PDB file of C-alpha atoms in Angstrom:
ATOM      1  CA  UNK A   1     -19.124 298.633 159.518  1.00 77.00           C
ATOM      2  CA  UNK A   2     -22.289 298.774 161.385  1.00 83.00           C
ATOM      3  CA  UNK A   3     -23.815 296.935 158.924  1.00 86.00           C
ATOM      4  CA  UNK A   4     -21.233 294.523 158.650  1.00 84.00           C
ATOM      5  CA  UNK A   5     -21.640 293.864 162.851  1.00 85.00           C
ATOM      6  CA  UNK A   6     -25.247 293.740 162.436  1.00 88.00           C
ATOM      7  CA  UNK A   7     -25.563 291.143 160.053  1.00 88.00           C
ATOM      8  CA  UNK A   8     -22.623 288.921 161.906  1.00 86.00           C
ATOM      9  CA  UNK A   9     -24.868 289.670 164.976  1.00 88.00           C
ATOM     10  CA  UNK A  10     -27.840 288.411 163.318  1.00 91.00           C
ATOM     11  CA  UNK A  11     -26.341 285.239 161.674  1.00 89.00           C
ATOM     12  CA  UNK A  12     -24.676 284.468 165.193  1.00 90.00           C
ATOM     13  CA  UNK A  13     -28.297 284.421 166.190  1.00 92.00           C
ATOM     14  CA  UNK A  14     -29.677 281.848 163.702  1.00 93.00           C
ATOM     15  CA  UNK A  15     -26.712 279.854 164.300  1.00 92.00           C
ATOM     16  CA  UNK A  16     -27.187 279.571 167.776  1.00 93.00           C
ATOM     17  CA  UNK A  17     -30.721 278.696 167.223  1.00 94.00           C
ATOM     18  CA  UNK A  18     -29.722 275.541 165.026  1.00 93.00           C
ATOM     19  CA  UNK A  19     -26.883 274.459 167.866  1.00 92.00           C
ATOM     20  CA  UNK A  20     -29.368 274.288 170.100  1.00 94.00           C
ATOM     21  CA  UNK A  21     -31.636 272.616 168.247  1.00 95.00           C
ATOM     22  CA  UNK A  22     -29.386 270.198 167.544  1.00 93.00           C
ATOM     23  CA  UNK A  23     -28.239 269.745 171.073  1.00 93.00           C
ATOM     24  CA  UNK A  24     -31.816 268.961 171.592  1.00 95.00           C
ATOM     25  CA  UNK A  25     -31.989 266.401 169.057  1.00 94.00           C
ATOM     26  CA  UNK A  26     -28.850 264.886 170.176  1.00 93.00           C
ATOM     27  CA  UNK A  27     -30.175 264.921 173.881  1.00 94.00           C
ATOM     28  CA  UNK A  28     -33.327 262.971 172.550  1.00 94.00           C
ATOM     29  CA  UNK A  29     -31.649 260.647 170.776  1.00 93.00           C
ATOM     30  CA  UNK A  30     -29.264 259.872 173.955  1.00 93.00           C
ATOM     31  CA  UNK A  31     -32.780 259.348 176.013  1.00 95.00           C
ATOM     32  CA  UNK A  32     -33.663 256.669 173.518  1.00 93.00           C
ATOM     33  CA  UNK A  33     -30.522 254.960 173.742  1.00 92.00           C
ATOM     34  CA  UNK A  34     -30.406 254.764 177.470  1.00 93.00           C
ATOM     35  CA  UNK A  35     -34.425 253.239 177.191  1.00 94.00           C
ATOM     36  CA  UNK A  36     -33.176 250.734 174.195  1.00 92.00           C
ATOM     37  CA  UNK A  37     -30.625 249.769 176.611  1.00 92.00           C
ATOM     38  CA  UNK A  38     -32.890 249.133 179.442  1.00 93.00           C
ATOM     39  CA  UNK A  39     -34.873 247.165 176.891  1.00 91.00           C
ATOM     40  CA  UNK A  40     -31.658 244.802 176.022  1.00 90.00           C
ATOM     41  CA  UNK A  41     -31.263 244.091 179.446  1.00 91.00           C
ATOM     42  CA  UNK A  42     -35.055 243.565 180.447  1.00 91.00           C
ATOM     43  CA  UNK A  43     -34.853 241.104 177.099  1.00 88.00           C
ATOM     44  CA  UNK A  44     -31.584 239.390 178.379  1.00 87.00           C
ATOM     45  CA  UNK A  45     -33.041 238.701 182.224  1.00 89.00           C
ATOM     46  CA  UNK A  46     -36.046 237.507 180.445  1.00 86.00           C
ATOM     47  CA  UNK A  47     -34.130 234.938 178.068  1.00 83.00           C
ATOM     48  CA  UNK A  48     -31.974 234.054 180.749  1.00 86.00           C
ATOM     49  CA  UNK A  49     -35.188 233.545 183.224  1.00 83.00           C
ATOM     50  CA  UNK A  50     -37.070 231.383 180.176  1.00 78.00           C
ATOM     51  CA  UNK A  51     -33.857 229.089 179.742  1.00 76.00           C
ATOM     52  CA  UNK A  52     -33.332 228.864 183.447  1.00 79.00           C
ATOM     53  CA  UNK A  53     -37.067 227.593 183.609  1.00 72.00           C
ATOM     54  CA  UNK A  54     -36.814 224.883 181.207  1.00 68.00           C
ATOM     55  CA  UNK A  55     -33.511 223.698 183.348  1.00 69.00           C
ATOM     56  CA  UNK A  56     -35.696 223.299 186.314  1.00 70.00           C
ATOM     57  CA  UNK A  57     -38.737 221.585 184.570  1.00 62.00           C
ATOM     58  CA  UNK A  58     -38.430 217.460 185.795  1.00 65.00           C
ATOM     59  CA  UNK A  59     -40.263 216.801 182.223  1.00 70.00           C
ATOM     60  CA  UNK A  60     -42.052 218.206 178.928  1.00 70.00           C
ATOM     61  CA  UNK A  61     -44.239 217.049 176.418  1.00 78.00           C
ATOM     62  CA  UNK A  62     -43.467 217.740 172.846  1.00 82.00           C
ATOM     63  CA  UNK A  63     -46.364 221.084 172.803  1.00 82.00           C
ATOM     64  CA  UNK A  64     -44.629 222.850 175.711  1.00 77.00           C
ATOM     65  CA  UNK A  65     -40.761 222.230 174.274  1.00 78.00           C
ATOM     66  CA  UNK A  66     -42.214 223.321 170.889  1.00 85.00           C
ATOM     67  CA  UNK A  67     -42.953 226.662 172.856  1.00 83.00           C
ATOM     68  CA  UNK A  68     -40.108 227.099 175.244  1.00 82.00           C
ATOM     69  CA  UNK A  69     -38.705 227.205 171.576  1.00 85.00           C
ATOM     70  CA  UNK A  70     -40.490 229.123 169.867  1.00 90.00           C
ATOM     71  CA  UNK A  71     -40.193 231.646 172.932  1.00 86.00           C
ATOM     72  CA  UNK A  72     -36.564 231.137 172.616  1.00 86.00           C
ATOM     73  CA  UNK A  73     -36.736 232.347 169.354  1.00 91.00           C
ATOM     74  CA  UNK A  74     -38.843 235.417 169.821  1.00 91.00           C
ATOM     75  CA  UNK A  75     -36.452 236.743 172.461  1.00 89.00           C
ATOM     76  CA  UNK A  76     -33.815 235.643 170.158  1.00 91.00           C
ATOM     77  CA  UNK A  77     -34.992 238.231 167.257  1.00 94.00           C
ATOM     78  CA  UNK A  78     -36.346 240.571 169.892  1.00 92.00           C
ATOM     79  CA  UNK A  79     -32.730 240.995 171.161  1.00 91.00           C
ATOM     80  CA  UNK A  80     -31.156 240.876 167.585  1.00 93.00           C
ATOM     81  CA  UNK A  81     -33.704 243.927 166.379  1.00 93.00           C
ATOM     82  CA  UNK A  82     -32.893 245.871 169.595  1.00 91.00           C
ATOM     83  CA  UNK A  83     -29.055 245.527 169.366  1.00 92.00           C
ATOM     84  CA  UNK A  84     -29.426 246.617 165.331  1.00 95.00           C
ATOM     85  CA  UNK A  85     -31.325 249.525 166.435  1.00 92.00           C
ATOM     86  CA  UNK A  86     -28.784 250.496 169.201  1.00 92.00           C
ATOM     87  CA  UNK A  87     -26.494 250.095 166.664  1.00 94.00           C
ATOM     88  CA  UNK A  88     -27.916 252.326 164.459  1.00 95.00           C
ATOM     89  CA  UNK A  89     -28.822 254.537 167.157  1.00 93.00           C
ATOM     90  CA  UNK A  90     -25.420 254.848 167.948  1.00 93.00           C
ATOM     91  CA  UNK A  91     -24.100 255.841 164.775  1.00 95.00           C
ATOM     92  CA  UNK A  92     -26.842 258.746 164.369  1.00 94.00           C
ATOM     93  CA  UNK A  93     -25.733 260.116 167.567  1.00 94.00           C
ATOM     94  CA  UNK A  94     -22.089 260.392 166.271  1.00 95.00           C
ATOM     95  CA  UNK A  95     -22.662 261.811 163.237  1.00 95.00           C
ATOM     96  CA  UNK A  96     -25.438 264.108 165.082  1.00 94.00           C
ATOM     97  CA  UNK A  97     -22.348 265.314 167.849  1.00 94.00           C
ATOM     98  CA  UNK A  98     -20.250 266.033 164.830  1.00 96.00           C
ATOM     99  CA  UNK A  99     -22.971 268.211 163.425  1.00 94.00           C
ATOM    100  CA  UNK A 100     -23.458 269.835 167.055  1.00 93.00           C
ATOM    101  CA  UNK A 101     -19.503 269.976 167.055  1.00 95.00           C
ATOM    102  CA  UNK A 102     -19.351 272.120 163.759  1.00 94.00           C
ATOM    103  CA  UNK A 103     -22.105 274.256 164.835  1.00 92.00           C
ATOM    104  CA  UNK A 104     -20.511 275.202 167.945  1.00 93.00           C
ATOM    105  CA  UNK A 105     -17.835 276.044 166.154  1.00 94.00           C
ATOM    106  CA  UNK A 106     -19.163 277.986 164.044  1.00 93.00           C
ATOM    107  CA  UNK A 107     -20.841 280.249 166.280  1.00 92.00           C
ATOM    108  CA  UNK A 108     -17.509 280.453 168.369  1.00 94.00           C
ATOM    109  CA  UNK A 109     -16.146 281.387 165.255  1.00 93.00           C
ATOM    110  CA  UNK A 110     -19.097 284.187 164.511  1.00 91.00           C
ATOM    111  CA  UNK A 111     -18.495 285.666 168.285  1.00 93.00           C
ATOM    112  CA  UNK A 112     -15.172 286.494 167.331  1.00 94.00           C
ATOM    113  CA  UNK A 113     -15.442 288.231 163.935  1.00 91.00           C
ATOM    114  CA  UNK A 114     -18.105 290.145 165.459  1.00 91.00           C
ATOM    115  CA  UNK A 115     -15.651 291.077 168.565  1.00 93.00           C
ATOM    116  CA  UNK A 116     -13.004 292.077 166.412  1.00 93.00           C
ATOM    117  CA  UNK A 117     -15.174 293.994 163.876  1.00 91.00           C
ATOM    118  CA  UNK A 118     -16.743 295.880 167.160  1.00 92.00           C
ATOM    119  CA  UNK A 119     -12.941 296.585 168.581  1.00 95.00           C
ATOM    120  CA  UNK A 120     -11.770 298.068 164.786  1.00 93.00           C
ATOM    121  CA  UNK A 121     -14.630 299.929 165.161  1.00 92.00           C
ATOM    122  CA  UNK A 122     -14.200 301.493 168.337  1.00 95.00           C
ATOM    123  CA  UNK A 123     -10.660 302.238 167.310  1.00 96.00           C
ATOM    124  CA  UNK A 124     -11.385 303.941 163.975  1.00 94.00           C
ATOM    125  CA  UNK A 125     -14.303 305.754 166.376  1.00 95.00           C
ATOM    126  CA  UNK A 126     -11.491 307.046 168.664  1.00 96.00           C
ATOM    127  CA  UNK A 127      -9.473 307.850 165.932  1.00 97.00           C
ATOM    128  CA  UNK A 128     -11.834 309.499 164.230  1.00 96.00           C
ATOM    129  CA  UNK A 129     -12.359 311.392 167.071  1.00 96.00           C
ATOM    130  CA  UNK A 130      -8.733 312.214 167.714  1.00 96.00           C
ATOM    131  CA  UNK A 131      -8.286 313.366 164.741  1.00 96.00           C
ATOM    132  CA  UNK A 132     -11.294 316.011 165.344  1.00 95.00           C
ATOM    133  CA  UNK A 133      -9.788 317.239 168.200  1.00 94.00           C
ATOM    134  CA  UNK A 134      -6.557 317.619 166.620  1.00 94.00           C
ATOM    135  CA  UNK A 135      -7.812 320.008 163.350  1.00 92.00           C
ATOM    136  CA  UNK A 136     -10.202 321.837 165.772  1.00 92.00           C
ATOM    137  CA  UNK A 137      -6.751 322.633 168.143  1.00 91.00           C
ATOM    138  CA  UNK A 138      -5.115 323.342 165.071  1.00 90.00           C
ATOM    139  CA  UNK A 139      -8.127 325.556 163.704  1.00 89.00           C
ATOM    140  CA  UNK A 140      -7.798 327.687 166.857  1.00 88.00           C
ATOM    141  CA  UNK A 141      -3.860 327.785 166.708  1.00 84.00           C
ATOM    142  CA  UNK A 142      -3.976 329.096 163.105  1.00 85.00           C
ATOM    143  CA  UNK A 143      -6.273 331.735 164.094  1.00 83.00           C
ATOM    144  CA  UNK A 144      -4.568 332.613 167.350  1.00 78.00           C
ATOM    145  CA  UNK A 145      -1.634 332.993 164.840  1.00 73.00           C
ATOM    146  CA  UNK A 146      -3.391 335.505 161.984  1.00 67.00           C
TER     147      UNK A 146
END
């Protein structure tokens, strides 16, 4: 049995060392999110300042439309790309949650094997140890007796 609690105790250990290192992973990936976001909306006040710009221009020759556009375009892909990889982003944190979800679970599941095989033991310890005391009183009743 100790054997048995040692090696639960041990695996507990290693599994607790991946949770957390996948809580990290997940809390590094939620940091990235957060800056991709700030990125989408920095690119968004930007597109929205370029096109309010051209609105307040009186006139334009054909070089400076041709690069209003072109910088309409840019910010146009630059915005596509970062909501793709938010997107993605987003799905890798999901699947990394249900990864930290099982893990945690798992080691839940470890601490309680290990408290029950502790608690048998202690019982078949006291019982052992009952049933000590009882052939010892029994020893010394039998030779009370003779």
């Amino acid at each position: 049995m100790d054997a048995k609690i040692k090696a639960c105790g041990k695996l507990q250990q290693v599994e607790e060392k991946h949770r957390d290192r996948v809580g990290q992973k997940l809390e590094t990936m939620r940091q990235r999110h957060a800056h991709i976001e700030t990125k989408l909306g920095q690119l968004a006040d930007l597109k929205q300042h370029a096109n309010s710009s051209t609105n307040s221009a009186p006139t334009f020759n054909s070089a400076a439309l041709m690069n209003l556009t072109r910088v309409d375009q840019m910010l146009q892909k630059m915005l596509n790309h970062c909501q793709q990889e938010q997107a993605v982003l987003e799905a890798e944190c999901a699947a990394v949650k249900h990864e930290l979800e099982h893990r945690h679970a798992r080691v839940q599941g470890l601490e309680k094997a290990l408290e029950r095989w502790k608690k048998k033991q202690s019982y078949e310890k006291a019982r052992k140890e009952q049933r000590l005391l009882e052939e010892m009183i029994n020893a010394r009743l039998k030779r009370r007796a003779v």
